[in-house]
PDB file of C-alpha atoms in Angstrom:
ATOM      1  CA  MET A1087     -18.665   1.876 -27.383  1.00  0.00           C
ATOM      2  CA  ALA A1088     -16.849   2.649 -24.133  1.00  0.00           C
ATOM      3  CA  SER A1089     -14.459  -0.001 -22.890  1.00  0.00           C
ATOM      4  CA  THR A1090     -14.817  -1.351 -19.377  1.00  0.00           C
ATOM      5  CA  VAL A1091     -12.085  -1.402 -16.754  1.00  0.00           C
ATOM      6  CA  SER A1092     -12.271  -3.015 -13.317  1.00  0.00           C
ATOM      7  CA  ASP A1093     -10.349  -3.439 -10.076  1.00  0.00           C
ATOM      8  CA  GLY A1094     -10.457  -7.205 -10.620  1.00  0.00           C
ATOM      9  CA  GLY A1095      -9.342  -9.534 -13.360  1.00  0.00           C
ATOM     10  CA  ARG A1096      -6.156 -10.683 -15.022  1.00  0.00           C
ATOM     11  CA  ASP A1097      -4.400  -7.334 -15.478  1.00  0.00           C
ATOM     12  CA  PRO A1098      -4.567  -6.049 -11.877  1.00  0.00           C
ATOM     13  CA  ASP A1099      -3.724  -9.531 -10.598  1.00  0.00           C
ATOM     14  CA  ARG A1100      -0.661  -9.754 -12.842  1.00  0.00           C
ATOM     15  CA  TYR A1101       0.557  -6.332 -11.768  1.00  0.00           C
ATOM     16  CA  ARG A1102       0.052  -7.196  -8.101  1.00  0.00           C
ATOM     17  CA  ALA A1103       1.963 -10.453  -8.635  1.00  0.00           C
ATOM     18  CA  ALA A1104       4.861  -8.528 -10.190  1.00  0.00           C
ATOM     19  CA  GLN A1105       5.050  -6.170  -7.227  1.00  0.00           C
ATOM     20  CA  ARG A1106       4.841  -9.083  -4.790  1.00  0.00           C
ATOM     21  CA  GLY A1107       7.710 -10.767  -6.631  1.00  0.00           C
ATOM     22  CA  LEU A1108       9.730  -7.601  -6.123  1.00  0.00           C
ATOM     23  CA  THR A1109       8.854  -7.703  -2.427  1.00  0.00           C
ATOM     24  CA  ARG A1110      10.165 -11.260  -2.128  1.00  0.00           C
ATOM     25  CA  LEU A1111      13.529 -10.189  -3.543  1.00  0.00           C
ATOM     26  CA  LEU A1112      13.594  -7.157  -1.258  1.00  0.00           C
ATOM     27  CA  LEU A1113      12.940  -9.291   1.830  1.00  0.00           C
ATOM     28  CA  ARG A1114      15.702 -11.689   0.800  1.00  0.00           C
ATOM     29  CA  ASP A1115      18.223  -8.859   0.675  1.00  0.00           C
ATOM     30  CA  LEU A1116      16.927  -7.292   3.874  1.00  0.00           C
ATOM     31  CA  ARG A1117      17.607 -10.566   5.676  1.00  0.00           C
ATOM     32  CA  SER A1118      21.198 -10.433   4.461  1.00  0.00           C
ATOM     33  CA  ALA A1119      21.536  -6.862   5.749  1.00  0.00           C
ATOM     34  CA  ARG A1120      20.442  -7.900   9.244  1.00  0.00           C
ATOM     35  CA  ARG A1121      23.982  -9.022  10.060  1.00  0.00           C
ATOM     36  CA  LEU A1122      25.008  -5.353  10.148  1.00  0.00           C
ATOM     37  CA  LEU A1123      22.918  -4.649  13.233  1.00  0.00           C
ATOM     38  CA  VAL A1124      25.016  -6.260  15.948  1.00  0.00           C
ATOM     39  CA  PRO A1125      23.148  -6.397  19.319  1.00  0.00           C
ATOM     40  CA  THR A1126      26.299  -5.768  21.382  1.00  0.00           C
ATOM     41  CA  ARG A1127      27.050  -2.512  19.552  1.00  0.00           C
ATOM     42  CA  LEU A1128      23.675  -1.196  18.499  1.00  0.00           C
ATOM     43  CA  ARG A1129      24.497   2.491  18.699  1.00  0.00           C
ATOM     44  CA  GLN A1130      27.544   2.174  16.464  1.00  0.00           C
ATOM     45  CA  ALA A1131      25.975  -0.332  14.059  1.00  0.00           C
ATOM     46  CA  MET A1132      22.609   1.353  13.549  1.00  0.00           C
ATOM     47  CA  PRO A1133      23.781   3.989  10.983  1.00  0.00           C
ATOM     48  CA  ASP A1134      25.396   1.335   8.757  1.00  0.00           C
ATOM     49  CA  TRP A1135      22.276  -0.824   8.844  1.00  0.00           C
ATOM     50  CA  ILE A1136      20.021   2.140   8.076  1.00  0.00           C
ATOM     51  CA  ALA A1137      22.235   3.136   5.144  1.00  0.00           C
ATOM     52  CA  ALA A1138      22.148  -0.406   3.767  1.00  0.00           C
ATOM     53  CA  VAL A1139      18.360  -0.628   4.050  1.00  0.00           C
ATOM     54  CA  HIS A1140      17.954   2.793   2.449  1.00  0.00           C
ATOM     55  CA  ALA A1141      20.088   1.664  -0.479  1.00  0.00           C
ATOM     56  CA  LEU A1142      17.861  -1.394  -0.931  1.00  0.00           C
ATOM     57  CA  ILE A1143      14.749   0.777  -0.748  1.00  0.00           C
ATOM     58  CA  GLY A1144      16.214   2.967  -3.486  1.00  0.00           C
ATOM     59  CA  GLN A1145      17.171  -0.006  -5.638  1.00  0.00           C
ATOM     60  CA  TYR A1146      13.883  -1.867  -5.357  1.00  0.00           C
ATOM     61  CA  GLY A1147      11.839   1.315  -5.242  1.00  0.00           C
ATOM     62  CA  SER A1148      13.181   2.299  -8.649  1.00  0.00           C
ATOM     63  CA  ALA A1149      12.128  -1.120  -9.940  1.00  0.00           C
ATOM     64  CA  SER A1150       8.700  -0.653  -8.368  1.00  0.00           C
ATOM     65  CA  SER A1151       8.354   2.728 -10.069  1.00  0.00           C
ATOM     66  CA  ALA A1152       9.355   1.159 -13.392  1.00  0.00           C
ATOM     67  CA  LEU A1153       6.698  -1.524 -12.955  1.00  0.00           C
ATOM     68  CA  GLY A1154       4.139   1.178 -12.155  1.00  0.00           C
ATOM     69  CA  ALA A1155       5.084   3.150 -15.270  1.00  0.00           C
ATOM     70  CA  GLU A1156       4.882   0.046 -17.463  1.00  0.00           C
ATOM     71  CA  TRP A1157       1.497  -0.839 -15.978  1.00  0.00           C
ATOM     72  CA  TYR A1158       0.201   2.676 -16.580  1.00  0.00           C
ATOM     73  CA  ASP A1159       1.470   2.709 -20.167  1.00  0.00           C
ATOM     74  CA  ALA A1160      -0.139  -0.667 -20.848  1.00  0.00           C
ATOM     75  CA  GLN A1161      -3.471   0.453 -19.419  1.00  0.00           C
ATOM     76  CA  ARG A1162      -3.315   3.690 -21.410  1.00  0.00           C
ATOM     77  CA  THR A1163      -2.619   1.779 -24.613  1.00  0.00           C
ATOM     78  CA  ALA A1164      -5.486  -0.618 -23.900  1.00  0.00           C
ATOM     79  CA  ALA A1165      -7.797   2.381 -23.409  1.00  0.00           C
ATOM     80  CA  ALA A1166      -6.825   3.693 -26.871  1.00  0.00           C
ATOM     81  CA  VAL A1167      -6.759   7.303 -25.697  1.00  0.00           C
ATOM     82  CA  ARG A1168      -5.447  10.146 -27.827  1.00  0.00           C
ATOM     83  CA  GLY A1169      -1.949  11.585 -27.765  1.00  0.00           C
ATOM     84  CA  SER A1170       1.217  10.542 -25.999  1.00  0.00           C
ATOM     85  CA  PHE A1171       2.161  10.845 -22.364  1.00  0.00           C
ATOM     86  CA  THR A1172       5.396  10.254 -20.480  1.00  0.00           C
ATOM     87  CA  VAL A1173       4.826   8.776 -17.049  1.00  0.00           C
ATOM     88  CA  PRO A1174       6.623  10.795 -14.329  1.00  0.00           C
ATOM     89  CA  VAL A1175       8.513   8.284 -12.194  1.00  0.00           C
ATOM     90  CA  ALA A1176       8.236   8.742  -8.430  1.00  0.00           C
ATOM     91  CA  ASP A1177      11.283   9.818  -6.453  1.00  0.00           C
ATOM     92  CA  VAL A1178      13.030   7.591  -3.948  1.00  0.00           C
ATOM     93  CA  PRO A1179      12.010   8.621  -0.415  1.00  0.00           C
ATOM     94  CA  PRO A1180      14.557  10.880   1.272  1.00  0.00           C
ATOM     95  CA  GLU A1181      17.042   9.210   3.554  1.00  0.00           C
ATOM     96  CA  ALA A1182      15.629  11.140   6.516  1.00  0.00           C
ATOM     97  CA  GLN A1183      12.235   9.473   5.976  1.00  0.00           C
ATOM     98  CA  THR A1184      13.815   6.025   5.801  1.00  0.00           C
ATOM     99  CA  GLU A1185      15.843   6.689   8.949  1.00  0.00           C
ATOM    100  CA  ALA A1186      12.822   7.946  10.903  1.00  0.00           C
ATOM    101  CA  SER A1187      10.781   4.908   9.854  1.00  0.00           C
ATOM    102  CA  LEU A1188      13.523   2.431  10.740  1.00  0.00           C
ATOM    103  CA  ARG A1189      14.241   4.063  14.082  1.00  0.00           C
ATOM    104  CA  TRP A1190      10.532   3.775  14.839  1.00  0.00           C
ATOM    105  CA  ALA A1191      10.655   0.082  13.874  1.00  0.00           C
ATOM    106  CA  THR A1192      13.599  -0.538  16.232  1.00  0.00           C
ATOM    107  CA  ARG A1193      12.389   1.629  19.120  1.00  0.00           C
ATOM    108  CA  ASP A1194      12.031  -1.301  21.529  1.00  0.00           C
ATOM    109  CA  LEU A1195      15.682  -2.251  21.182  1.00  0.00           C
ATOM    110  CA  TRP A1196      16.659   0.630  23.436  1.00  0.00           C
ATOM    111  CA  PRO A1197      16.181   0.778  27.212  1.00  0.00           C
ATOM    112  CA  ALA A1198      13.038   2.680  28.107  1.00  0.00           C
ATOM    113  CA  PRO A1199      13.105   5.115  31.056  1.00  0.00           C
ATOM    114  CA  SER A1200       9.769   3.764  32.216  1.00  0.00           C
ATOM    115  CA  GLY A1201      10.909   0.154  31.996  1.00  0.00           C
ATOM    116  CA  GLY A1202       8.208  -0.844  29.512  1.00  0.00           C
ATOM    117  CA  THR A1203       7.259  -4.483  29.100  1.00  0.00           C
ATOM    118  CA  ALA A1204       8.730  -4.679  25.590  1.00  0.00           C
ATOM    119  CA  GLN A1205      12.190  -3.844  26.896  1.00  0.00           C
ATOM    120  CA  GLN A1206      11.955  -6.748  29.372  1.00  0.00           C
ATOM    121  CA  GLU A1207      12.020  -9.291  26.552  1.00  0.00           C
ATOM    122  CA  PRO A1208      15.384 -10.874  25.633  1.00  0.00           C
ATOM    123  CA  ILE A1209      17.330  -8.790  23.121  1.00  0.00           C
ATOM    124  CA  GLU A1210      17.149 -11.617  20.563  1.00  0.00           C
ATOM    125  CA  THR A1211      13.343 -11.559  20.715  1.00  0.00           C
ATOM    126  CA  ARG A1212      13.218  -7.777  20.447  1.00  0.00           C
ATOM    127  CA  LEU A1213      15.678  -7.813  17.567  1.00  0.00           C
ATOM    128  CA  GLU A1214      13.612 -10.327  15.588  1.00  0.00           C
ATOM    129  CA  THR A1215      10.472  -8.277  16.188  1.00  0.00           C
ATOM    130  CA  ALA A1216      12.250  -5.089  15.113  1.00  0.00           C
ATOM    131  CA  PHE A1217      13.510  -6.722  11.915  1.00  0.00           C
ATOM    132  CA  ASN A1218      10.020  -7.949  11.045  1.00  0.00           C
ATOM    133  CA  VAL A1219       8.568  -4.475  11.573  1.00  0.00           C
ATOM    134  CA  ALA A1220      11.408  -2.958   9.547  1.00  0.00           C
ATOM    135  CA  ASP A1221      10.660  -5.410   6.722  1.00  0.00           C
ATOM    136  CA  GLY A1222       7.091  -4.101   6.611  1.00  0.00           C
ATOM    137  CA  VAL A1223       8.319  -0.505   6.642  1.00  0.00           C
ATOM    138  CA  ALA A1224      10.712  -1.163   3.766  1.00  0.00           C
ATOM    139  CA  GLN A1225       8.059  -3.027   1.767  1.00  0.00           C
ATOM    140  CA  LYS A1226       5.711  -0.074   2.039  1.00  0.00           C
ATOM    141  CA  LEU A1227       8.355   2.474   1.063  1.00  0.00           C
ATOM    142  CA  VAL A1228       9.228   0.386  -2.011  1.00  0.00           C
ATOM    143  CA  THR A1229       5.690  -0.431  -3.124  1.00  0.00           C
ATOM    144  CA  ASP A1230       4.555   3.138  -2.494  1.00  0.00           C
ATOM    145  CA  GLN A1231       6.942   4.292  -5.215  1.00  0.00           C
ATOM    146  CA  GLY A1232       5.075   2.219  -7.780  1.00  0.00           C
ATOM    147  CA  ARG A1233       1.732   3.444  -6.481  1.00  0.00           C
ATOM    148  CA  GLN A1234       2.929   7.050  -6.401  1.00  0.00           C
ATOM    149  CA  THR A1235       4.126   6.762  -9.995  1.00  0.00           C
ATOM    150  CA  ILE A1236       0.617   5.780 -11.087  1.00  0.00           C
ATOM    151  CA  ARG A1237      -1.121   8.346  -8.894  1.00  0.00           C
ATOM    152  CA  GLN A1238       0.932  11.261 -10.141  1.00  0.00           C
ATOM    153  CA  ALA A1239       0.485  10.067 -13.737  1.00  0.00           C
ATOM    154  CA  VAL A1240      -3.291  10.159 -13.261  1.00  0.00           C
ATOM    155  CA  ARG A1241      -3.031  13.687 -11.881  1.00  0.00           C
ATOM    156  CA  GLN A1242      -0.931  14.952 -14.788  1.00  0.00           C
ATOM    157  CA  ASP A1243      -2.379  13.024 -17.738  1.00  0.00           C
ATOM    158  CA  ARG A1244      -5.233  14.950 -19.362  1.00  0.00           C
ATOM    159  CA  GLU A1245      -6.724  11.700 -20.652  1.00  0.00           C
ATOM    160  CA  ALA A1246      -6.897  10.129 -17.170  1.00  0.00           C
ATOM    161  CA  VAL A1247     -10.090  10.818 -15.256  1.00  0.00           C
ATOM    162  CA  ALA A1248      -9.636   8.841 -12.024  1.00  0.00           C
ATOM    163  CA  TYR A1249      -8.111   5.796 -10.418  1.00  0.00           C
ATOM    164  CA  ALA A1250      -9.522   2.960  -8.365  1.00  0.00           C
ATOM    165  CA  ARG A1251      -7.949   0.980  -5.575  1.00  0.00           C
ATOM    166  CA  ALA A1252      -7.683  -2.761  -6.184  1.00  0.00           C
ATOM    167  CA  ALA A1253      -7.447  -4.851  -3.037  1.00  0.00           C
ATOM    168  CA  ALA A1254      -6.677  -8.558  -2.880  1.00  0.00           C
ATOM    169  CA  LEU A1255      -9.393 -10.973  -1.806  1.00  0.00           C
ATOM    170  CA  GLY A1256      -7.785 -11.355   1.601  1.00  0.00           C
ATOM    171  CA  GLY A1257      -7.111  -7.647   2.078  1.00  0.00           C
ATOM    172  CA  CYS A1258      -7.684  -5.946   5.407  1.00  0.00           C
ATOM    173  CA  PRO A1259     -11.030  -4.215   6.104  1.00  0.00           C
ATOM    174  CA  PHE A1260      -9.586  -0.750   5.475  1.00  0.00           C
ATOM    175  CA  CYS A1261      -8.255  -1.741   2.042  1.00  0.00           C
ATOM    176  CA  LYS A1262     -11.510  -3.465   1.128  1.00  0.00           C
ATOM    177  CA  LEU A1263     -13.460  -0.368   2.116  1.00  0.00           C
ATOM    178  CA  MET A1264     -11.228   1.854  -0.002  1.00  0.00           C
ATOM    179  CA  ALA A1265     -11.555  -0.545  -2.949  1.00  0.00           C
ATOM    180  CA  SER A1266     -15.348  -0.637  -2.637  1.00  0.00           C
ATOM    181  CA  ARG A1267     -15.526   3.097  -3.433  1.00  0.00           C
ATOM    182  CA  GLY A1268     -14.616   2.426  -7.044  1.00  0.00           C
ATOM    183  CA  ALA A1269     -13.014   4.944  -9.389  1.00  0.00           C
ATOM    184  CA  VAL A1270     -13.543   8.075  -7.304  1.00  0.00           C
ATOM    185  CA  TYR A1271      -9.901   9.016  -6.853  1.00  0.00           C
ATOM    186  CA  LYS A1272      -8.063  11.700  -8.769  1.00  0.00           C
ATOM    187  CA  ASP A1273      -6.395  13.533  -5.919  1.00  0.00           C
ATOM    188  CA  ALA A1274      -6.983  13.824  -2.195  1.00  0.00           C
ATOM    189  CA  GLN A1275      -9.274  16.830  -2.534  1.00  0.00           C
ATOM    190  CA  THR A1276     -11.501  15.270  -5.177  1.00  0.00           C
ATOM    191  CA  ALA A1277     -11.684  11.898  -3.490  1.00  0.00           C
ATOM    192  CA  GLY A1278     -12.425  13.500  -0.166  1.00  0.00           C
ATOM    193  CA  ARG A1279     -15.244  15.547  -1.653  1.00  0.00           C
ATOM    194  CA  ASP A1280     -16.750  12.605  -3.521  1.00  0.00           C
ATOM    195  CA  ALA A1281     -16.339   9.925  -0.919  1.00  0.00           C
ATOM    196  CA  ASN A1282     -16.099  11.388   2.563  1.00  0.00           C
ATOM    197  CA  ASP A1283     -19.757  10.657   3.174  1.00  0.00           C
ATOM    198  CA  ARG A1284     -18.618   7.045   3.267  1.00  0.00           C
ATOM    199  CA  PHE A1285     -15.359   7.321   5.187  1.00  0.00           C
ATOM    200  CA  ALA A1286     -14.106  10.532   6.731  1.00  0.00           C
ATOM    201  CA  GLY A1287     -10.635  11.874   6.184  1.00  0.00           C
ATOM    202  CA  ASP A1288      -8.825  12.980   3.052  1.00  0.00           C
ATOM    203  CA  ALA A1289      -5.685  11.152   4.176  1.00  0.00           C
ATOM    204  CA  SER A1290      -7.509   7.835   3.946  1.00  0.00           C
ATOM    205  CA  VAL A1291      -7.713   8.022   0.170  1.00  0.00           C
ATOM    206  CA  VAL A1292      -3.960   7.663  -0.286  1.00  0.00           C
ATOM    207  CA  LYS A1293      -3.101   5.681   2.836  1.00  0.00           C
ATOM    208  CA  PHE A1294      -1.416   2.296   2.504  1.00  0.00           C
ATOM    209  CA  HIS A1295      -0.185   0.302   5.467  1.00  0.00           C
ATOM    210  CA  ASP A1296       2.939  -1.815   5.920  1.00  0.00           C
ATOM    211  CA  ASN A1297       2.725  -5.117   4.012  1.00  0.00           C
ATOM    212  CA  CYS A1298      -0.138  -3.746   1.893  1.00  0.00           C
ATOM    213  CA  HIS A1299      -0.240  -5.044  -1.673  1.00  0.00           C
ATOM    214  CA  CYS A1300      -3.117  -2.945  -2.979  1.00  0.00           C
ATOM    215  CA  THR A1301      -2.680  -1.723  -6.528  1.00  0.00           C
ATOM    216  CA  ILE A1302      -4.008   1.299  -8.392  1.00  0.00           C
ATOM    217  CA  VAL A1303      -6.085   1.003 -11.544  1.00  0.00           C
ATOM    218  CA  PRO A1304      -6.095   4.100 -13.801  1.00  0.00           C
ATOM    219  CA  VAL A1305      -9.299   5.008 -15.632  1.00  0.00           C
ATOM    220  CA  PHE A1306      -9.153   6.995 -18.849  1.00  0.00           C
ATOM    221  CA  ARG A1307     -11.500   9.198 -20.808  1.00  0.00           C
ATOM    222  CA  GLY A1308     -14.096   7.105 -22.624  1.00  0.00           C
ATOM    223  CA  GLN A1309     -13.770   4.147 -20.250  1.00  0.00           C
ATOM    224  CA  ARG A1310     -16.439   2.870 -17.907  1.00  0.00           C
ATOM    225  CA  PHE A1311     -15.332   1.581 -14.490  1.00  0.00           C
ATOM    226  CA  GLU A1312     -17.043  -1.465 -13.055  1.00  0.00           C
ATOM    227  CA  LEU A1313     -16.479  -2.904  -9.599  1.00  0.00           C
ATOM    228  CA  SER A1314     -15.285  -6.494  -9.541  1.00  0.00           C
ATOM    229  CA  PRO A1315     -17.701  -9.048  -8.065  1.00  0.00           C
ATOM    230  CA  HIS A1316     -15.766  -9.177  -4.797  1.00  0.00           C
ATOM    231  CA  ALA A1317     -15.548  -5.374  -4.479  1.00  0.00           C
ATOM    232  CA  SER A1318     -19.273  -5.168  -5.251  1.00  0.00           C
ATOM    233  CA  GLU A1319     -19.859  -7.576  -2.382  1.00  0.00           C
ATOM    234  CA  TRP A1320     -17.758  -5.414  -0.069  1.00  0.00           C
ATOM    235  CA  ASP A1321     -19.786  -2.385  -1.142  1.00  0.00           C
ATOM    236  CA  ARG A1322     -23.041  -4.235  -0.439  1.00  0.00           C
ATOM    237  CA  LEU A1323     -21.822  -5.176   3.034  1.00  0.00           C
ATOM    238  CA  TYR A1324     -20.775  -1.604   3.703  1.00  0.00           C
ATOM    239  CA  GLN A1325     -24.114  -0.193   2.596  1.00  0.00           C
ATOM    240  CA  GLU A1326     -26.090  -2.745   4.602  1.00  0.00           C
ATOM    241  CA  TYR A1327     -24.123  -2.801   7.837  1.00  0.00           C
ATOM    242  CA  ALA A1328     -21.939   0.327   8.123  1.00  0.00           C
ATOM    243  CA  ALA A1329     -23.339   3.215   6.088  1.00  0.00           C
ATOM    244  CA  GLY A1330     -25.059   5.924   8.038  1.00  0.00           C
ATOM    245  CA  HIS A1331     -22.929   5.491  11.161  1.00  0.00           C
ATOM    246  CA  PRO A1332     -20.403   8.368  11.055  1.00  0.00           C
ATOM    247  CA  GLY A1333     -17.252   7.621  13.003  1.00  0.00           C
ATOM    248  CA  ASP A1334     -18.098   3.946  13.355  1.00  0.00           C
ATOM    249  CA  GLN A1335     -18.106   2.772   9.739  1.00  0.00           C
ATOM    250  CA  LEU A1336     -14.829   0.895   9.769  1.00  0.00           C
ATOM    251  CA  ARG A1337     -15.610  -1.048  12.950  1.00  0.00           C
ATOM    252  CA  LEU A1338     -19.022  -2.036  11.650  1.00  0.00           C
ATOM    253  CA  PHE A1339     -17.628  -2.890   8.248  1.00  0.00           C
ATOM    254  CA  ARG A1340     -14.927  -5.035   9.848  1.00  0.00           C
ATOM    255  CA  ARG A1341     -17.567  -6.942  11.786  1.00  0.00           C
ATOM    256  CA  ALA A1342     -19.682  -7.396   8.661  1.00  0.00           C
ATOM    257  CA  LEU A1343     -16.692  -8.786   6.791  1.00  0.00           C
ATOM    258  CA  ALA A1344     -15.913 -11.223   9.592  1.00  0.00           C
ATOM    259  CA  GLU A1345     -19.464 -12.512   9.551  1.00  0.00           C
ATOM    260  CA  HIS A1346     -20.439 -12.338   5.885  1.00  0.00           C
ATOM    261  CA  ASP A1347     -17.469 -11.890   3.539  1.00  0.00           C
ATOM    262  CA  SER A1348     -17.202 -14.763   1.081  1.00  0.00           C
ATOM    263  CA  ASN A1349     -13.437 -14.195   0.757  1.00  0.00           C
ATOM    264  CA  PRO A1350     -12.076 -14.217   4.327  1.00  0.00           C
ATOM    265  CA  LEU A1351      -8.406 -14.814   3.661  1.00  0.00           C
ATOM    266  CA  PRO A1352      -6.613 -13.010   6.528  1.00  0.00           C
ATOM    267  CA  GLY A1353      -2.962 -12.298   5.972  1.00  0.00           C
ATOM    268  CA  SER A1354      -3.065 -12.623   2.187  1.00  0.00           C
ATOM    269  CA  HIS A1355      -3.271  -8.913   1.425  1.00  0.00           C
TER     270      HIS A1355
END
């Protein structure tokens, strides 16, 4: 008899909690690194701050990848599939990617030729905003390494057939929509072919935003995937209020969630 796996339940929740615990430690160390970015000497201080943040992303990203590999191994063991498989651990993002992301996060610290409204705020206000955005950037780069570890394992493991996205109860509408698709993901091409009638764009199948704590649930040969009760509810809302409206699905789905979702916990994703 085929075993059942789901996007909800104890295992995905425990893995999400482990990754969130890693995020808390990351944010603690990022706050300590803030002292490197001195407002009176931004241009000189920026490279040192970027280097420090990149080092933290590498450190915590490696831990995130290890958690992802352990989670994958545990799920594979629980599925009782044949043969052995070594999970390929995701690489740390290149320093150039970290630098580009952090310079984007701190863009309003610099004088704008057009005199934009953001640059009119006191430097202390702009600095706090930039740090908060940078925290979200770093969190994504770290957590993505765990997610990428699982995704590439699913692609390479002959006994893996797909993966599902598991969103928290208070996830954003985009994450809930992606989770409501179920176990349709194997790679961008497959997921796009199987699911684009519901939400256009191959990139959407692997897109995670800053401060996103969605997890990935691998599905193996011989297993049957079943949507959790909350993801089933999101799917029902999508089908009733947003399906059949190309280009407008997400807006309609967002409105349906605001009016009918039984788990409206904004900010908890």
